PDB file of C-alpha atoms in Angstrom:
ATOM      1  CA  UNK A   1      -7.675 -22.775   4.120  1.00 73.00           C
ATOM      2  CA  UNK A   2      -6.890 -22.211   7.864  1.00 80.00           C
ATOM      3  CA  UNK A   3      -3.456 -20.707   6.888  1.00 86.00           C
ATOM      4  CA  UNK A   4      -5.222 -17.898   5.272  1.00 92.00           C
ATOM      5  CA  UNK A   5      -6.469 -16.608   8.526  1.00 95.00           C
ATOM      6  CA  UNK A   6      -2.723 -16.240   9.915  1.00 97.00           C
ATOM      7  CA  UNK A   7      -0.952 -12.570   9.862  1.00 98.00           C
ATOM      8  CA  UNK A   8       2.582 -14.032   9.565  1.00 97.00           C
ATOM      9  CA  UNK A   9       5.193 -11.597   7.989  1.00 96.00           C
ATOM     10  CA  UNK A  10       2.591  -8.698   7.940  1.00 98.00           C
ATOM     11  CA  UNK A  11       3.103  -5.192   9.320  1.00 98.00           C
ATOM     12  CA  UNK A  12       0.274  -3.421  11.189  1.00 98.00           C
ATOM     13  CA  UNK A  13      -0.539  -0.063  12.604  1.00 98.00           C
ATOM     14  CA  UNK A  14      -2.898  -0.029  15.164  1.00 98.00           C
ATOM     15  CA  UNK A  15      -4.296   3.236  16.500  1.00 98.00           C
ATOM     16  CA  UNK A  16      -6.024   3.723  19.942  1.00 97.00           C
ATOM     17  CA  UNK A  17      -4.106   0.630  21.108  1.00 98.00           C
ATOM     18  CA  UNK A  18      -3.420   1.654  24.668  1.00 97.00           C
ATOM     19  CA  UNK A  19      -6.767   0.209  25.905  1.00 95.00           C
ATOM     20  CA  UNK A  20     -10.075  -1.338  25.042  1.00 95.00           C
ATOM     21  CA  UNK A  21     -10.872  -2.806  21.731  1.00 97.00           C
ATOM     22  CA  UNK A  22      -7.864  -1.517  19.856  1.00 98.00           C
ATOM     23  CA  UNK A  23      -5.628  -2.802  22.348  1.00 98.00           C
ATOM     24  CA  UNK A  24      -7.592  -6.432  22.315  1.00 98.00           C
ATOM     25  CA  UNK A  25      -7.103  -6.206  18.529  1.00 98.00           C
ATOM     26  CA  UNK A  26      -3.471  -5.315  18.503  1.00 98.00           C
ATOM     27  CA  UNK A  27      -2.478  -8.129  20.970  1.00 98.00           C
ATOM     28  CA  UNK A  28      -4.744 -10.466  18.723  1.00 98.00           C
ATOM     29  CA  UNK A  29      -2.765  -9.484  15.557  1.00 98.00           C
ATOM     30  CA  UNK A  30       0.250 -10.284  17.324  1.00 98.00           C
ATOM     31  CA  UNK A  31      -1.135 -13.816  18.331  1.00 98.00           C
ATOM     32  CA  UNK A  32      -1.717 -14.221  14.612  1.00 98.00           C
ATOM     33  CA  UNK A  33       1.667 -13.502  13.654  1.00 98.00           C
ATOM     34  CA  UNK A  34       1.827  -9.609  12.679  1.00 98.00           C
ATOM     35  CA  UNK A  35       4.580  -7.084  13.912  1.00 98.00           C
ATOM     36  CA  UNK A  36       2.862  -3.767  14.956  1.00 98.00           C
ATOM     37  CA  UNK A  37       3.349  -0.147  15.389  1.00 98.00           C
ATOM     38  CA  UNK A  38       0.975   1.089  18.039  1.00 98.00           C
ATOM     39  CA  UNK A  39      -0.005   4.608  18.644  1.00 98.00           C
ATOM     40  CA  UNK A  40      -2.310   6.359  21.171  1.00 98.00           C
ATOM     41  CA  UNK A  41      -1.959   9.429  23.398  1.00 97.00           C
ATOM     42  CA  UNK A  42      -1.619   7.207  26.413  1.00 97.00           C
ATOM     43  CA  UNK A  43       1.962   6.254  26.563  1.00 97.00           C
ATOM     44  CA  UNK A  44       1.816   4.094  29.644  1.00 97.00           C
ATOM     45  CA  UNK A  45      -1.222   2.010  28.324  1.00 97.00           C
ATOM     46  CA  UNK A  46       0.954   1.674  25.052  1.00 98.00           C
ATOM     47  CA  UNK A  47       3.892   0.298  26.890  1.00 98.00           C
ATOM     48  CA  UNK A  48       1.649  -2.296  28.730  1.00 98.00           C
ATOM     49  CA  UNK A  49       0.234  -3.265  25.100  1.00 98.00           C
ATOM     50  CA  UNK A  50       3.776  -3.468  23.658  1.00 98.00           C
ATOM     51  CA  UNK A  51       4.864  -5.700  26.646  1.00 98.00           C
ATOM     52  CA  UNK A  52       2.041  -8.082  25.646  1.00 98.00           C
ATOM     53  CA  UNK A  53       2.655  -8.107  22.113  1.00 98.00           C
ATOM     54  CA  UNK A  54       6.479  -8.805  22.695  1.00 98.00           C
ATOM     55  CA  UNK A  55       5.445 -11.901  25.114  1.00 98.00           C
ATOM     56  CA  UNK A  56       3.940 -13.513  22.163  1.00 98.00           C
ATOM     57  CA  UNK A  57       7.359 -13.038  20.206  1.00 98.00           C
ATOM     58  CA  UNK A  58       6.325 -10.208  17.944  1.00 98.00           C
ATOM     59  CA  UNK A  59       7.692  -6.907  17.320  1.00 98.00           C
ATOM     60  CA  UNK A  60       6.123  -3.756  18.896  1.00 98.00           C
ATOM     61  CA  UNK A  61       7.023  -0.299  18.288  1.00 98.00           C
ATOM     62  CA  UNK A  62       5.496   2.355  20.508  1.00 98.00           C
ATOM     63  CA  UNK A  63       4.584   5.569  18.815  1.00 98.00           C
ATOM     64  CA  UNK A  64       2.618   8.368  20.905  1.00 98.00           C
ATOM     65  CA  UNK A  65       0.203   9.979  18.569  1.00 98.00           C
ATOM     66  CA  UNK A  66      -2.756  12.226  18.467  1.00 98.00           C
ATOM     67  CA  UNK A  67      -4.419  11.102  15.236  1.00 98.00           C
ATOM     68  CA  UNK A  68      -6.615  14.560  14.944  1.00 97.00           C
ATOM     69  CA  UNK A  69      -2.929  16.045  14.318  1.00 98.00           C
ATOM     70  CA  UNK A  70      -1.994  15.639  10.845  1.00 98.00           C
ATOM     71  CA  UNK A  71       1.868  16.344  11.815  1.00 98.00           C
ATOM     72  CA  UNK A  72       1.576  13.724  14.465  1.00 98.00           C
ATOM     73  CA  UNK A  73      -0.024  11.274  11.998  1.00 98.00           C
ATOM     74  CA  UNK A  74       2.874  11.881   9.294  1.00 98.00           C
ATOM     75  CA  UNK A  75       5.473  11.186  12.158  1.00 98.00           C
ATOM     76  CA  UNK A  76       3.687   7.982  12.849  1.00 98.00           C
ATOM     77  CA  UNK A  77       3.852   6.747   9.373  1.00 98.00           C
ATOM     78  CA  UNK A  78       7.280   7.915   8.944  1.00 98.00           C
ATOM     79  CA  UNK A  79       8.305   5.793  12.049  1.00 98.00           C
ATOM     80  CA  UNK A  80       6.557   2.859  10.435  1.00 98.00           C
ATOM     81  CA  UNK A  81       8.684   3.380   7.136  1.00 98.00           C
ATOM     82  CA  UNK A  82      11.820   3.409   9.356  1.00 98.00           C
ATOM     83  CA  UNK A  83      11.035   0.540  11.391  1.00 97.00           C
ATOM     84  CA  UNK A  84       9.418  -2.057   8.966  1.00 98.00           C
ATOM     85  CA  UNK A  85       9.698  -0.399   5.396  1.00 97.00           C
ATOM     86  CA  UNK A  86       6.188  -1.524   4.558  1.00 98.00           C
ATOM     87  CA  UNK A  87       2.540  -1.661   5.804  1.00 98.00           C
ATOM     88  CA  UNK A  88      -0.084  -4.462   5.316  1.00 98.00           C
ATOM     89  CA  UNK A  89      -2.700  -3.716   7.758  1.00 99.00           C
ATOM     90  CA  UNK A  90      -4.069  -0.481   9.466  1.00 99.00           C
ATOM     91  CA  UNK A  91      -6.702  -0.489  12.377  1.00 98.00           C
ATOM     92  CA  UNK A  92      -8.267   2.694  13.158  1.00 98.00           C
ATOM     93  CA  UNK A  93      -9.746   2.615  16.780  1.00 97.00           C
ATOM     94  CA  UNK A  94      -9.532   5.848  18.801  1.00 93.00           C
ATOM     95  CA  UNK A  95     -12.579   7.843  19.846  1.00 89.00           C
ATOM     96  CA  UNK A  96     -13.682  10.951  21.564  1.00 87.00           C
ATOM     97  CA  UNK A  97     -16.971  10.772  23.286  1.00 79.00           C
ATOM     98  CA  UNK A  98     -18.381  14.290  24.172  1.00 83.00           C
ATOM     99  CA  UNK A  99     -21.766  13.390  25.568  1.00 84.00           C
ATOM    100  CA  UNK A 100     -24.138  16.021  25.298  1.00 89.00           C
ATOM    101  CA  UNK A 101     -27.538  17.177  24.121  1.00 92.00           C
ATOM    102  CA  UNK A 102     -27.450  18.782  20.476  1.00 94.00           C
ATOM    103  CA  UNK A 103     -28.743  22.078  21.775  1.00 95.00           C
ATOM    104  CA  UNK A 104     -25.964  22.388  24.232  1.00 95.00           C
ATOM    105  CA  UNK A 105     -23.214  20.918  22.555  1.00 95.00           C
ATOM    106  CA  UNK A 106     -20.221  23.496  21.929  1.00 95.00           C
ATOM    107  CA  UNK A 107     -18.312  23.889  18.679  1.00 96.00           C
ATOM    108  CA  UNK A 108     -15.116  22.963  20.447  1.00 96.00           C
ATOM    109  CA  UNK A 109     -16.599  19.615  21.661  1.00 95.00           C
ATOM    110  CA  UNK A 110     -18.090  18.966  18.163  1.00 95.00           C
ATOM    111  CA  UNK A 111     -14.791  19.476  16.460  1.00 96.00           C
ATOM    112  CA  UNK A 112     -12.865  17.436  19.131  1.00 95.00           C
ATOM    113  CA  UNK A 113     -15.216  14.414  18.435  1.00 95.00           C
ATOM    114  CA  UNK A 114     -15.083  14.843  14.729  1.00 97.00           C
ATOM    115  CA  UNK A 115     -11.434  15.307  14.657  1.00 97.00           C
ATOM    116  CA  UNK A 116     -10.556  12.162  16.528  1.00 97.00           C
ATOM    117  CA  UNK A 117     -13.567   9.948  15.359  1.00 96.00           C
ATOM    118  CA  UNK A 118     -13.569  10.831  11.845  1.00 98.00           C
ATOM    119  CA  UNK A 119     -10.875  13.267  10.602  1.00 98.00           C
ATOM    120  CA  UNK A 120      -8.274  11.207  12.415  1.00 98.00           C
ATOM    121  CA  UNK A 121      -9.418   7.932  10.749  1.00 98.00           C
ATOM    122  CA  UNK A 122      -9.034   9.713   7.213  1.00 98.00           C
ATOM    123  CA  UNK A 123      -5.526  10.851   7.904  1.00 98.00           C
ATOM    124  CA  UNK A 124      -4.479   7.537   9.057  1.00 98.00           C
ATOM    125  CA  UNK A 125      -6.187   5.790   6.085  1.00 98.00           C
ATOM    126  CA  UNK A 126      -4.587   8.207   3.661  1.00 98.00           C
ATOM    127  CA  UNK A 127      -1.066   7.834   4.892  1.00 98.00           C
ATOM    128  CA  UNK A 128      -1.597   4.022   4.794  1.00 98.00           C
ATOM    129  CA  UNK A 129      -3.389   3.924   1.397  1.00 98.00           C
ATOM    130  CA  UNK A 130      -0.385   5.908  -0.134  1.00 98.00           C
ATOM    131  CA  UNK A 131       2.033   3.416   0.997  1.00 98.00           C
ATOM    132  CA  UNK A 132      -0.114   0.493  -0.093  1.00 98.00           C
ATOM    133  CA  UNK A 133      -0.735   1.991  -3.420  1.00 98.00           C
ATOM    134  CA  UNK A 134       3.050   2.478  -3.813  1.00 98.00           C
ATOM    135  CA  UNK A 135       3.887  -0.946  -2.601  1.00 98.00           C
ATOM    136  CA  UNK A 136       1.372  -2.486  -5.225  1.00 98.00           C
ATOM    137  CA  UNK A 137       0.844  -5.440  -2.960  1.00 97.00           C
ATOM    138  CA  UNK A 138      -2.597  -4.211  -1.552  1.00 98.00           C
ATOM    139  CA  UNK A 139      -3.528  -4.254   2.017  1.00 98.00           C
ATOM    140  CA  UNK A 140      -6.264  -4.199   4.556  1.00 98.00           C
ATOM    141  CA  UNK A 141      -7.794  -1.239   6.117  1.00 99.00           C
ATOM    142  CA  UNK A 142     -10.287  -1.722   9.149  1.00 99.00           C
ATOM    143  CA  UNK A 143     -11.950   1.085  11.196  1.00 98.00           C
ATOM    144  CA  UNK A 144     -13.894   0.598  14.305  1.00 98.00           C
ATOM    145  CA  UNK A 145     -17.482   2.129  13.624  1.00 98.00           C
ATOM    146  CA  UNK A 146     -20.364   1.638  15.747  1.00 96.00           C
ATOM    147  CA  UNK A 147     -24.055   0.652  16.054  1.00 95.00           C
ATOM    148  CA  UNK A 148     -24.385   4.331  16.803  1.00 93.00           C
ATOM    149  CA  UNK A 149     -23.475   5.138  13.243  1.00 94.00           C
ATOM    150  CA  UNK A 150     -26.156   2.916  11.885  1.00 95.00           C
ATOM    151  CA  UNK A 151     -29.164   4.083  13.875  1.00 92.00           C
ATOM    152  CA  UNK A 152     -29.664   6.817  16.417  1.00 91.00           C
ATOM    153  CA  UNK A 153     -29.152   6.041  20.042  1.00 86.00           C
ATOM    154  CA  UNK A 154     -30.167   9.208  21.839  1.00 86.00           C
ATOM    155  CA  UNK A 155     -28.933   9.788  25.100  1.00 83.00           C
ATOM    156  CA  UNK A 156     -26.636  12.544  24.064  1.00 85.00           C
ATOM    157  CA  UNK A 157     -24.683  10.288  21.553  1.00 88.00           C
ATOM    158  CA  UNK A 158     -25.160  12.942  18.930  1.00 94.00           C
ATOM    159  CA  UNK A 159     -21.747  14.141  17.665  1.00 95.00           C
ATOM    160  CA  UNK A 160     -20.543  10.395  18.402  1.00 95.00           C
ATOM    161  CA  UNK A 161     -22.939   8.899  16.245  1.00 96.00           C
ATOM    162  CA  UNK A 162     -22.331  11.373  13.409  1.00 97.00           C
ATOM    163  CA  UNK A 163     -18.948  10.806  13.323  1.00 97.00           C
ATOM    164  CA  UNK A 164     -19.489   7.140  13.450  1.00 97.00           C
ATOM    165  CA  UNK A 165     -21.831   7.472  10.472  1.00 97.00           C
ATOM    166  CA  UNK A 166     -18.992   9.320   8.589  1.00 98.00           C
ATOM    167  CA  UNK A 167     -16.714   6.290   9.142  1.00 98.00           C
ATOM    168  CA  UNK A 168     -19.038   4.049   7.861  1.00 98.00           C
ATOM    169  CA  UNK A 169     -19.203   6.005   4.537  1.00 98.00           C
ATOM    170  CA  UNK A 170     -15.475   6.674   4.578  1.00 98.00           C
ATOM    171  CA  UNK A 171     -15.236   2.871   4.409  1.00 98.00           C
ATOM    172  CA  UNK A 172     -17.425   2.519   1.562  1.00 98.00           C
ATOM    173  CA  UNK A 173     -15.902   5.236  -0.429  1.00 98.00           C
ATOM    174  CA  UNK A 174     -12.326   4.114   0.192  1.00 98.00           C
ATOM    175  CA  UNK A 175     -13.238   0.564  -0.643  1.00 98.00           C
ATOM    176  CA  UNK A 176     -14.559   1.430  -4.059  1.00 98.00           C
ATOM    177  CA  UNK A 177     -11.794   4.219  -4.786  1.00 98.00           C
ATOM    178  CA  UNK A 178      -8.989   1.885  -3.902  1.00 98.00           C
ATOM    179  CA  UNK A 179     -10.469  -1.506  -5.034  1.00 98.00           C
ATOM    180  CA  UNK A 180      -8.243  -1.298  -8.050  1.00 98.00           C
ATOM    181  CA  UNK A 181      -5.029  -1.349  -5.986  1.00 98.00           C
ATOM    182  CA  UNK A 182      -6.189  -4.460  -4.085  1.00 98.00           C
ATOM    183  CA  UNK A 183      -6.914  -2.351  -0.890  1.00 98.00           C
ATOM    184  CA  UNK A 184      -9.673  -3.719   1.061  1.00 98.00           C
ATOM    185  CA  UNK A 185     -11.514  -1.323   3.337  1.00 99.00           C
ATOM    186  CA  UNK A 186     -13.972  -2.521   5.948  1.00 99.00           C
ATOM    187  CA  UNK A 187     -15.375  -1.511   9.121  1.00 98.00           C
ATOM    188  CA  UNK A 188     -16.452  -3.115  12.467  1.00 98.00           C
ATOM    189  CA  UNK A 189     -19.686  -2.088  14.272  1.00 98.00           C
ATOM    190  CA  UNK A 190     -19.594  -2.924  18.009  1.00 97.00           C
ATOM    191  CA  UNK A 191     -22.456  -2.629  20.190  1.00 94.00           C
ATOM    192  CA  UNK A 192     -21.866  -1.901  23.899  1.00 89.00           C
ATOM    193  CA  UNK A 193     -18.669  -3.434  24.978  1.00 91.00           C
ATOM    194  CA  UNK A 194     -17.033  -3.728  28.495  1.00 86.00           C
ATOM    195  CA  UNK A 195     -14.209  -1.603  27.575  1.00 81.00           C
ATOM    196  CA  UNK A 196     -12.624   0.520  30.412  1.00 79.00           C
ATOM    197  CA  UNK A 197     -14.631   3.601  29.419  1.00 73.00           C
ATOM    198  CA  UNK A 198     -17.694   1.795  29.358  1.00 74.00           C
ATOM    199  CA  UNK A 199     -17.094  -0.105  32.684  1.00 75.00           C
ATOM    200  CA  UNK A 200     -16.720   3.312  34.272  1.00 74.00           C
ATOM    201  CA  UNK A 201     -20.065   4.210  32.933  1.00 72.00           C
ATOM    202  CA  UNK A 202     -21.469   1.104  34.355  1.00 76.00           C
ATOM    203  CA  UNK A 203     -19.984   1.159  37.659  1.00 77.00           C
ATOM    204  CA  UNK A 204     -22.088   4.129  38.721  1.00 72.00           C
ATOM    205  CA  UNK A 205     -24.363   2.372  41.605  1.00 70.00           C
ATOM    206  CA  UNK A 206     -27.216   4.874  41.112  1.00 65.00           C
ATOM    207  CA  UNK A 207     -27.753   3.798  37.335  1.00 63.00           C
ATOM    208  CA  UNK A 208     -25.988   0.675  36.426  1.00 63.00           C
ATOM    209  CA  UNK A 209     -28.484  -1.912  37.296  1.00 65.00           C
ATOM    210  CA  UNK A 210     -31.255  -0.194  35.467  1.00 76.00           C
ATOM    211  CA  UNK A 211     -28.838   0.917  32.587  1.00 78.00           C
ATOM    212  CA  UNK A 212     -27.358  -2.760  31.941  1.00 81.00           C
ATOM    213  CA  UNK A 213     -31.051  -4.085  31.893  1.00 83.00           C
ATOM    214  CA  UNK A 214     -32.035  -1.509  29.440  1.00 84.00           C
ATOM    215  CA  UNK A 215     -29.043  -2.053  27.091  1.00 86.00           C
ATOM    216  CA  UNK A 216     -29.752  -5.817  27.237  1.00 89.00           C
ATOM    217  CA  UNK A 217     -33.129  -5.565  25.822  1.00 90.00           C
ATOM    218  CA  UNK A 218     -31.522  -4.418  22.616  1.00 92.00           C
ATOM    219  CA  UNK A 219     -29.014  -7.137  22.333  1.00 94.00           C
ATOM    220  CA  UNK A 220     -30.631 -10.807  21.580  1.00 95.00           C
ATOM    221  CA  UNK A 221     -27.512 -12.623  22.622  1.00 95.00           C
ATOM    222  CA  UNK A 222     -28.265 -11.066  26.239  1.00 93.00           C
ATOM    223  CA  UNK A 223     -25.002  -9.753  27.262  1.00 93.00           C
ATOM    224  CA  UNK A 224     -22.596  -6.870  26.834  1.00 93.00           C
ATOM    225  CA  UNK A 225     -19.743  -7.519  24.646  1.00 95.00           C
ATOM    226  CA  UNK A 226     -16.162  -8.134  25.762  1.00 94.00           C
ATOM    227  CA  UNK A 227     -12.999  -6.570  24.012  1.00 95.00           C
ATOM    228  CA  UNK A 228     -12.059 -10.157  22.986  1.00 96.00           C
ATOM    229  CA  UNK A 229     -15.246 -10.481  21.130  1.00 97.00           C
ATOM    230  CA  UNK A 230     -13.991  -8.112  18.292  1.00 98.00           C
ATOM    231  CA  UNK A 231     -10.644  -9.851  17.984  1.00 98.00           C
ATOM    232  CA  UNK A 232     -11.818 -12.734  15.755  1.00 98.00           C
ATOM    233  CA  UNK A 233     -13.621 -10.526  13.310  1.00 98.00           C
ATOM    234  CA  UNK A 234     -10.558  -8.012  13.034  1.00 98.00           C
ATOM    235  CA  UNK A 235      -8.248 -10.911  12.358  1.00 98.00           C
ATOM    236  CA  UNK A 236     -10.420 -12.213   9.795  1.00 98.00           C
ATOM    237  CA  UNK A 237     -10.921  -8.806   8.059  1.00 98.00           C
ATOM    238  CA  UNK A 238      -7.025  -8.350   8.186  1.00 98.00           C
ATOM    239  CA  UNK A 239      -6.151 -11.703   6.730  1.00 98.00           C
ATOM    240  CA  UNK A 240      -6.156 -13.258   3.416  1.00 97.00           C
ATOM    241  CA  UNK A 241      -9.136 -15.267   4.403  1.00 97.00           C
ATOM    242  CA  UNK A 242     -11.133 -12.005   3.670  1.00 98.00           C
ATOM    243  CA  UNK A 243      -9.600 -11.533   0.337  1.00 98.00           C
ATOM    244  CA  UNK A 244     -12.846 -10.916  -1.515  1.00 98.00           C
ATOM    245  CA  UNK A 245     -14.507  -8.858   1.347  1.00 98.00           C
ATOM    246  CA  UNK A 246     -14.390  -5.134   1.103  1.00 98.00           C
ATOM    247  CA  UNK A 247     -16.637  -2.094   1.692  1.00 98.00           C
ATOM    248  CA  UNK A 248     -18.370  -4.147   4.457  1.00 98.00           C
ATOM    249  CA  UNK A 249     -19.571  -2.997   7.702  1.00 98.00           C
ATOM    250  CA  UNK A 250     -19.631  -5.931   9.951  1.00 98.00           C
ATOM    251  CA  UNK A 251     -21.718  -5.843  13.028  1.00 98.00           C
ATOM    252  CA  UNK A 252     -20.231  -7.225  16.194  1.00 98.00           C
ATOM    253  CA  UNK A 253     -23.347  -6.466  18.250  1.00 97.00           C
ATOM    254  CA  UNK A 254     -24.779  -9.627  19.524  1.00 96.00           C
ATOM    255  CA  UNK A 255     -27.729  -8.910  17.114  1.00 96.00           C
ATOM    256  CA  UNK A 256     -28.485  -5.603  17.970  1.00 95.00           C
ATOM    257  CA  UNK A 257     -28.849  -4.314  14.556  1.00 96.00           C
ATOM    258  CA  UNK A 258     -30.968  -7.461  13.694  1.00 96.00           C
ATOM    259  CA  UNK A 259     -33.531  -6.564  16.168  1.00 94.00           C
ATOM    260  CA  UNK A 260     -36.494  -4.262  15.207  1.00 90.00           C
ATOM    261  CA  UNK A 261     -37.179  -1.388  17.624  1.00 84.00           C
ATOM    262  CA  UNK A 262     -40.417  -2.826  18.485  1.00 86.00           C
ATOM    263  CA  UNK A 263     -39.122  -6.361  18.998  1.00 89.00           C
ATOM    264  CA  UNK A 264     -38.107  -8.298  21.680  1.00 87.00           C
ATOM    265  CA  UNK A 265     -35.860 -11.280  22.122  1.00 87.00           C
ATOM    266  CA  UNK A 266     -37.685 -12.202  25.501  1.00 81.00           C
ATOM    267  CA  UNK A 267     -41.536 -13.397  25.466  1.00 76.00           C
TER     268      UNK A 267
END
């Protein structure tokens, strides 16, 4: 049974792989035996990720890509075709976080966030899905959602939360639409993780102590997540061990979504 958790011989595309959660997952996929095409707009970060993947003895093809651009996404998957000739796994990871109150949000910022966080996920899933259908061997599509798409966070998270809720429904719909092709579609729902972007947010000495304490009130495991915390769940969903798992929104949140808004894990 343990062999089912391996990814030996599988080809994966990981977007957003230059840093944070997607970078950790890309390296995790490689540690489980996968070869990868990695994409991001941060080229320097991509090469860092590729170096880590190659150090594990796996192949890594670097492909700069803005996933909100349909032409760029098409070129990304054409590169996949050239390098590997097939796809077994897609991990949708990038995000655009335009933090603003709804009444002040510009249409440009709305479109930017939706373009990366939702439209880009659709474009990549569509390209991967077409290839998986043609191959006839199924596959696994995983998107990084968020607890923000499951319940409202406030604090200016408006468009990000709306986009992530869209990712969750995209996941369910594609899981149903493509089930007949053996394509499994799932999403991971992290809580606050110590990714590079969150670390910058938490390093403000004026707000960090109070902010961390506030966030921990909603996390029963009483700590923020680390990028490594999402790697195991991602490998599971990508692997044959999850062969009967599709349409699932898997929280990786330290118990956040299990906690009632009026509840407490300290008493």
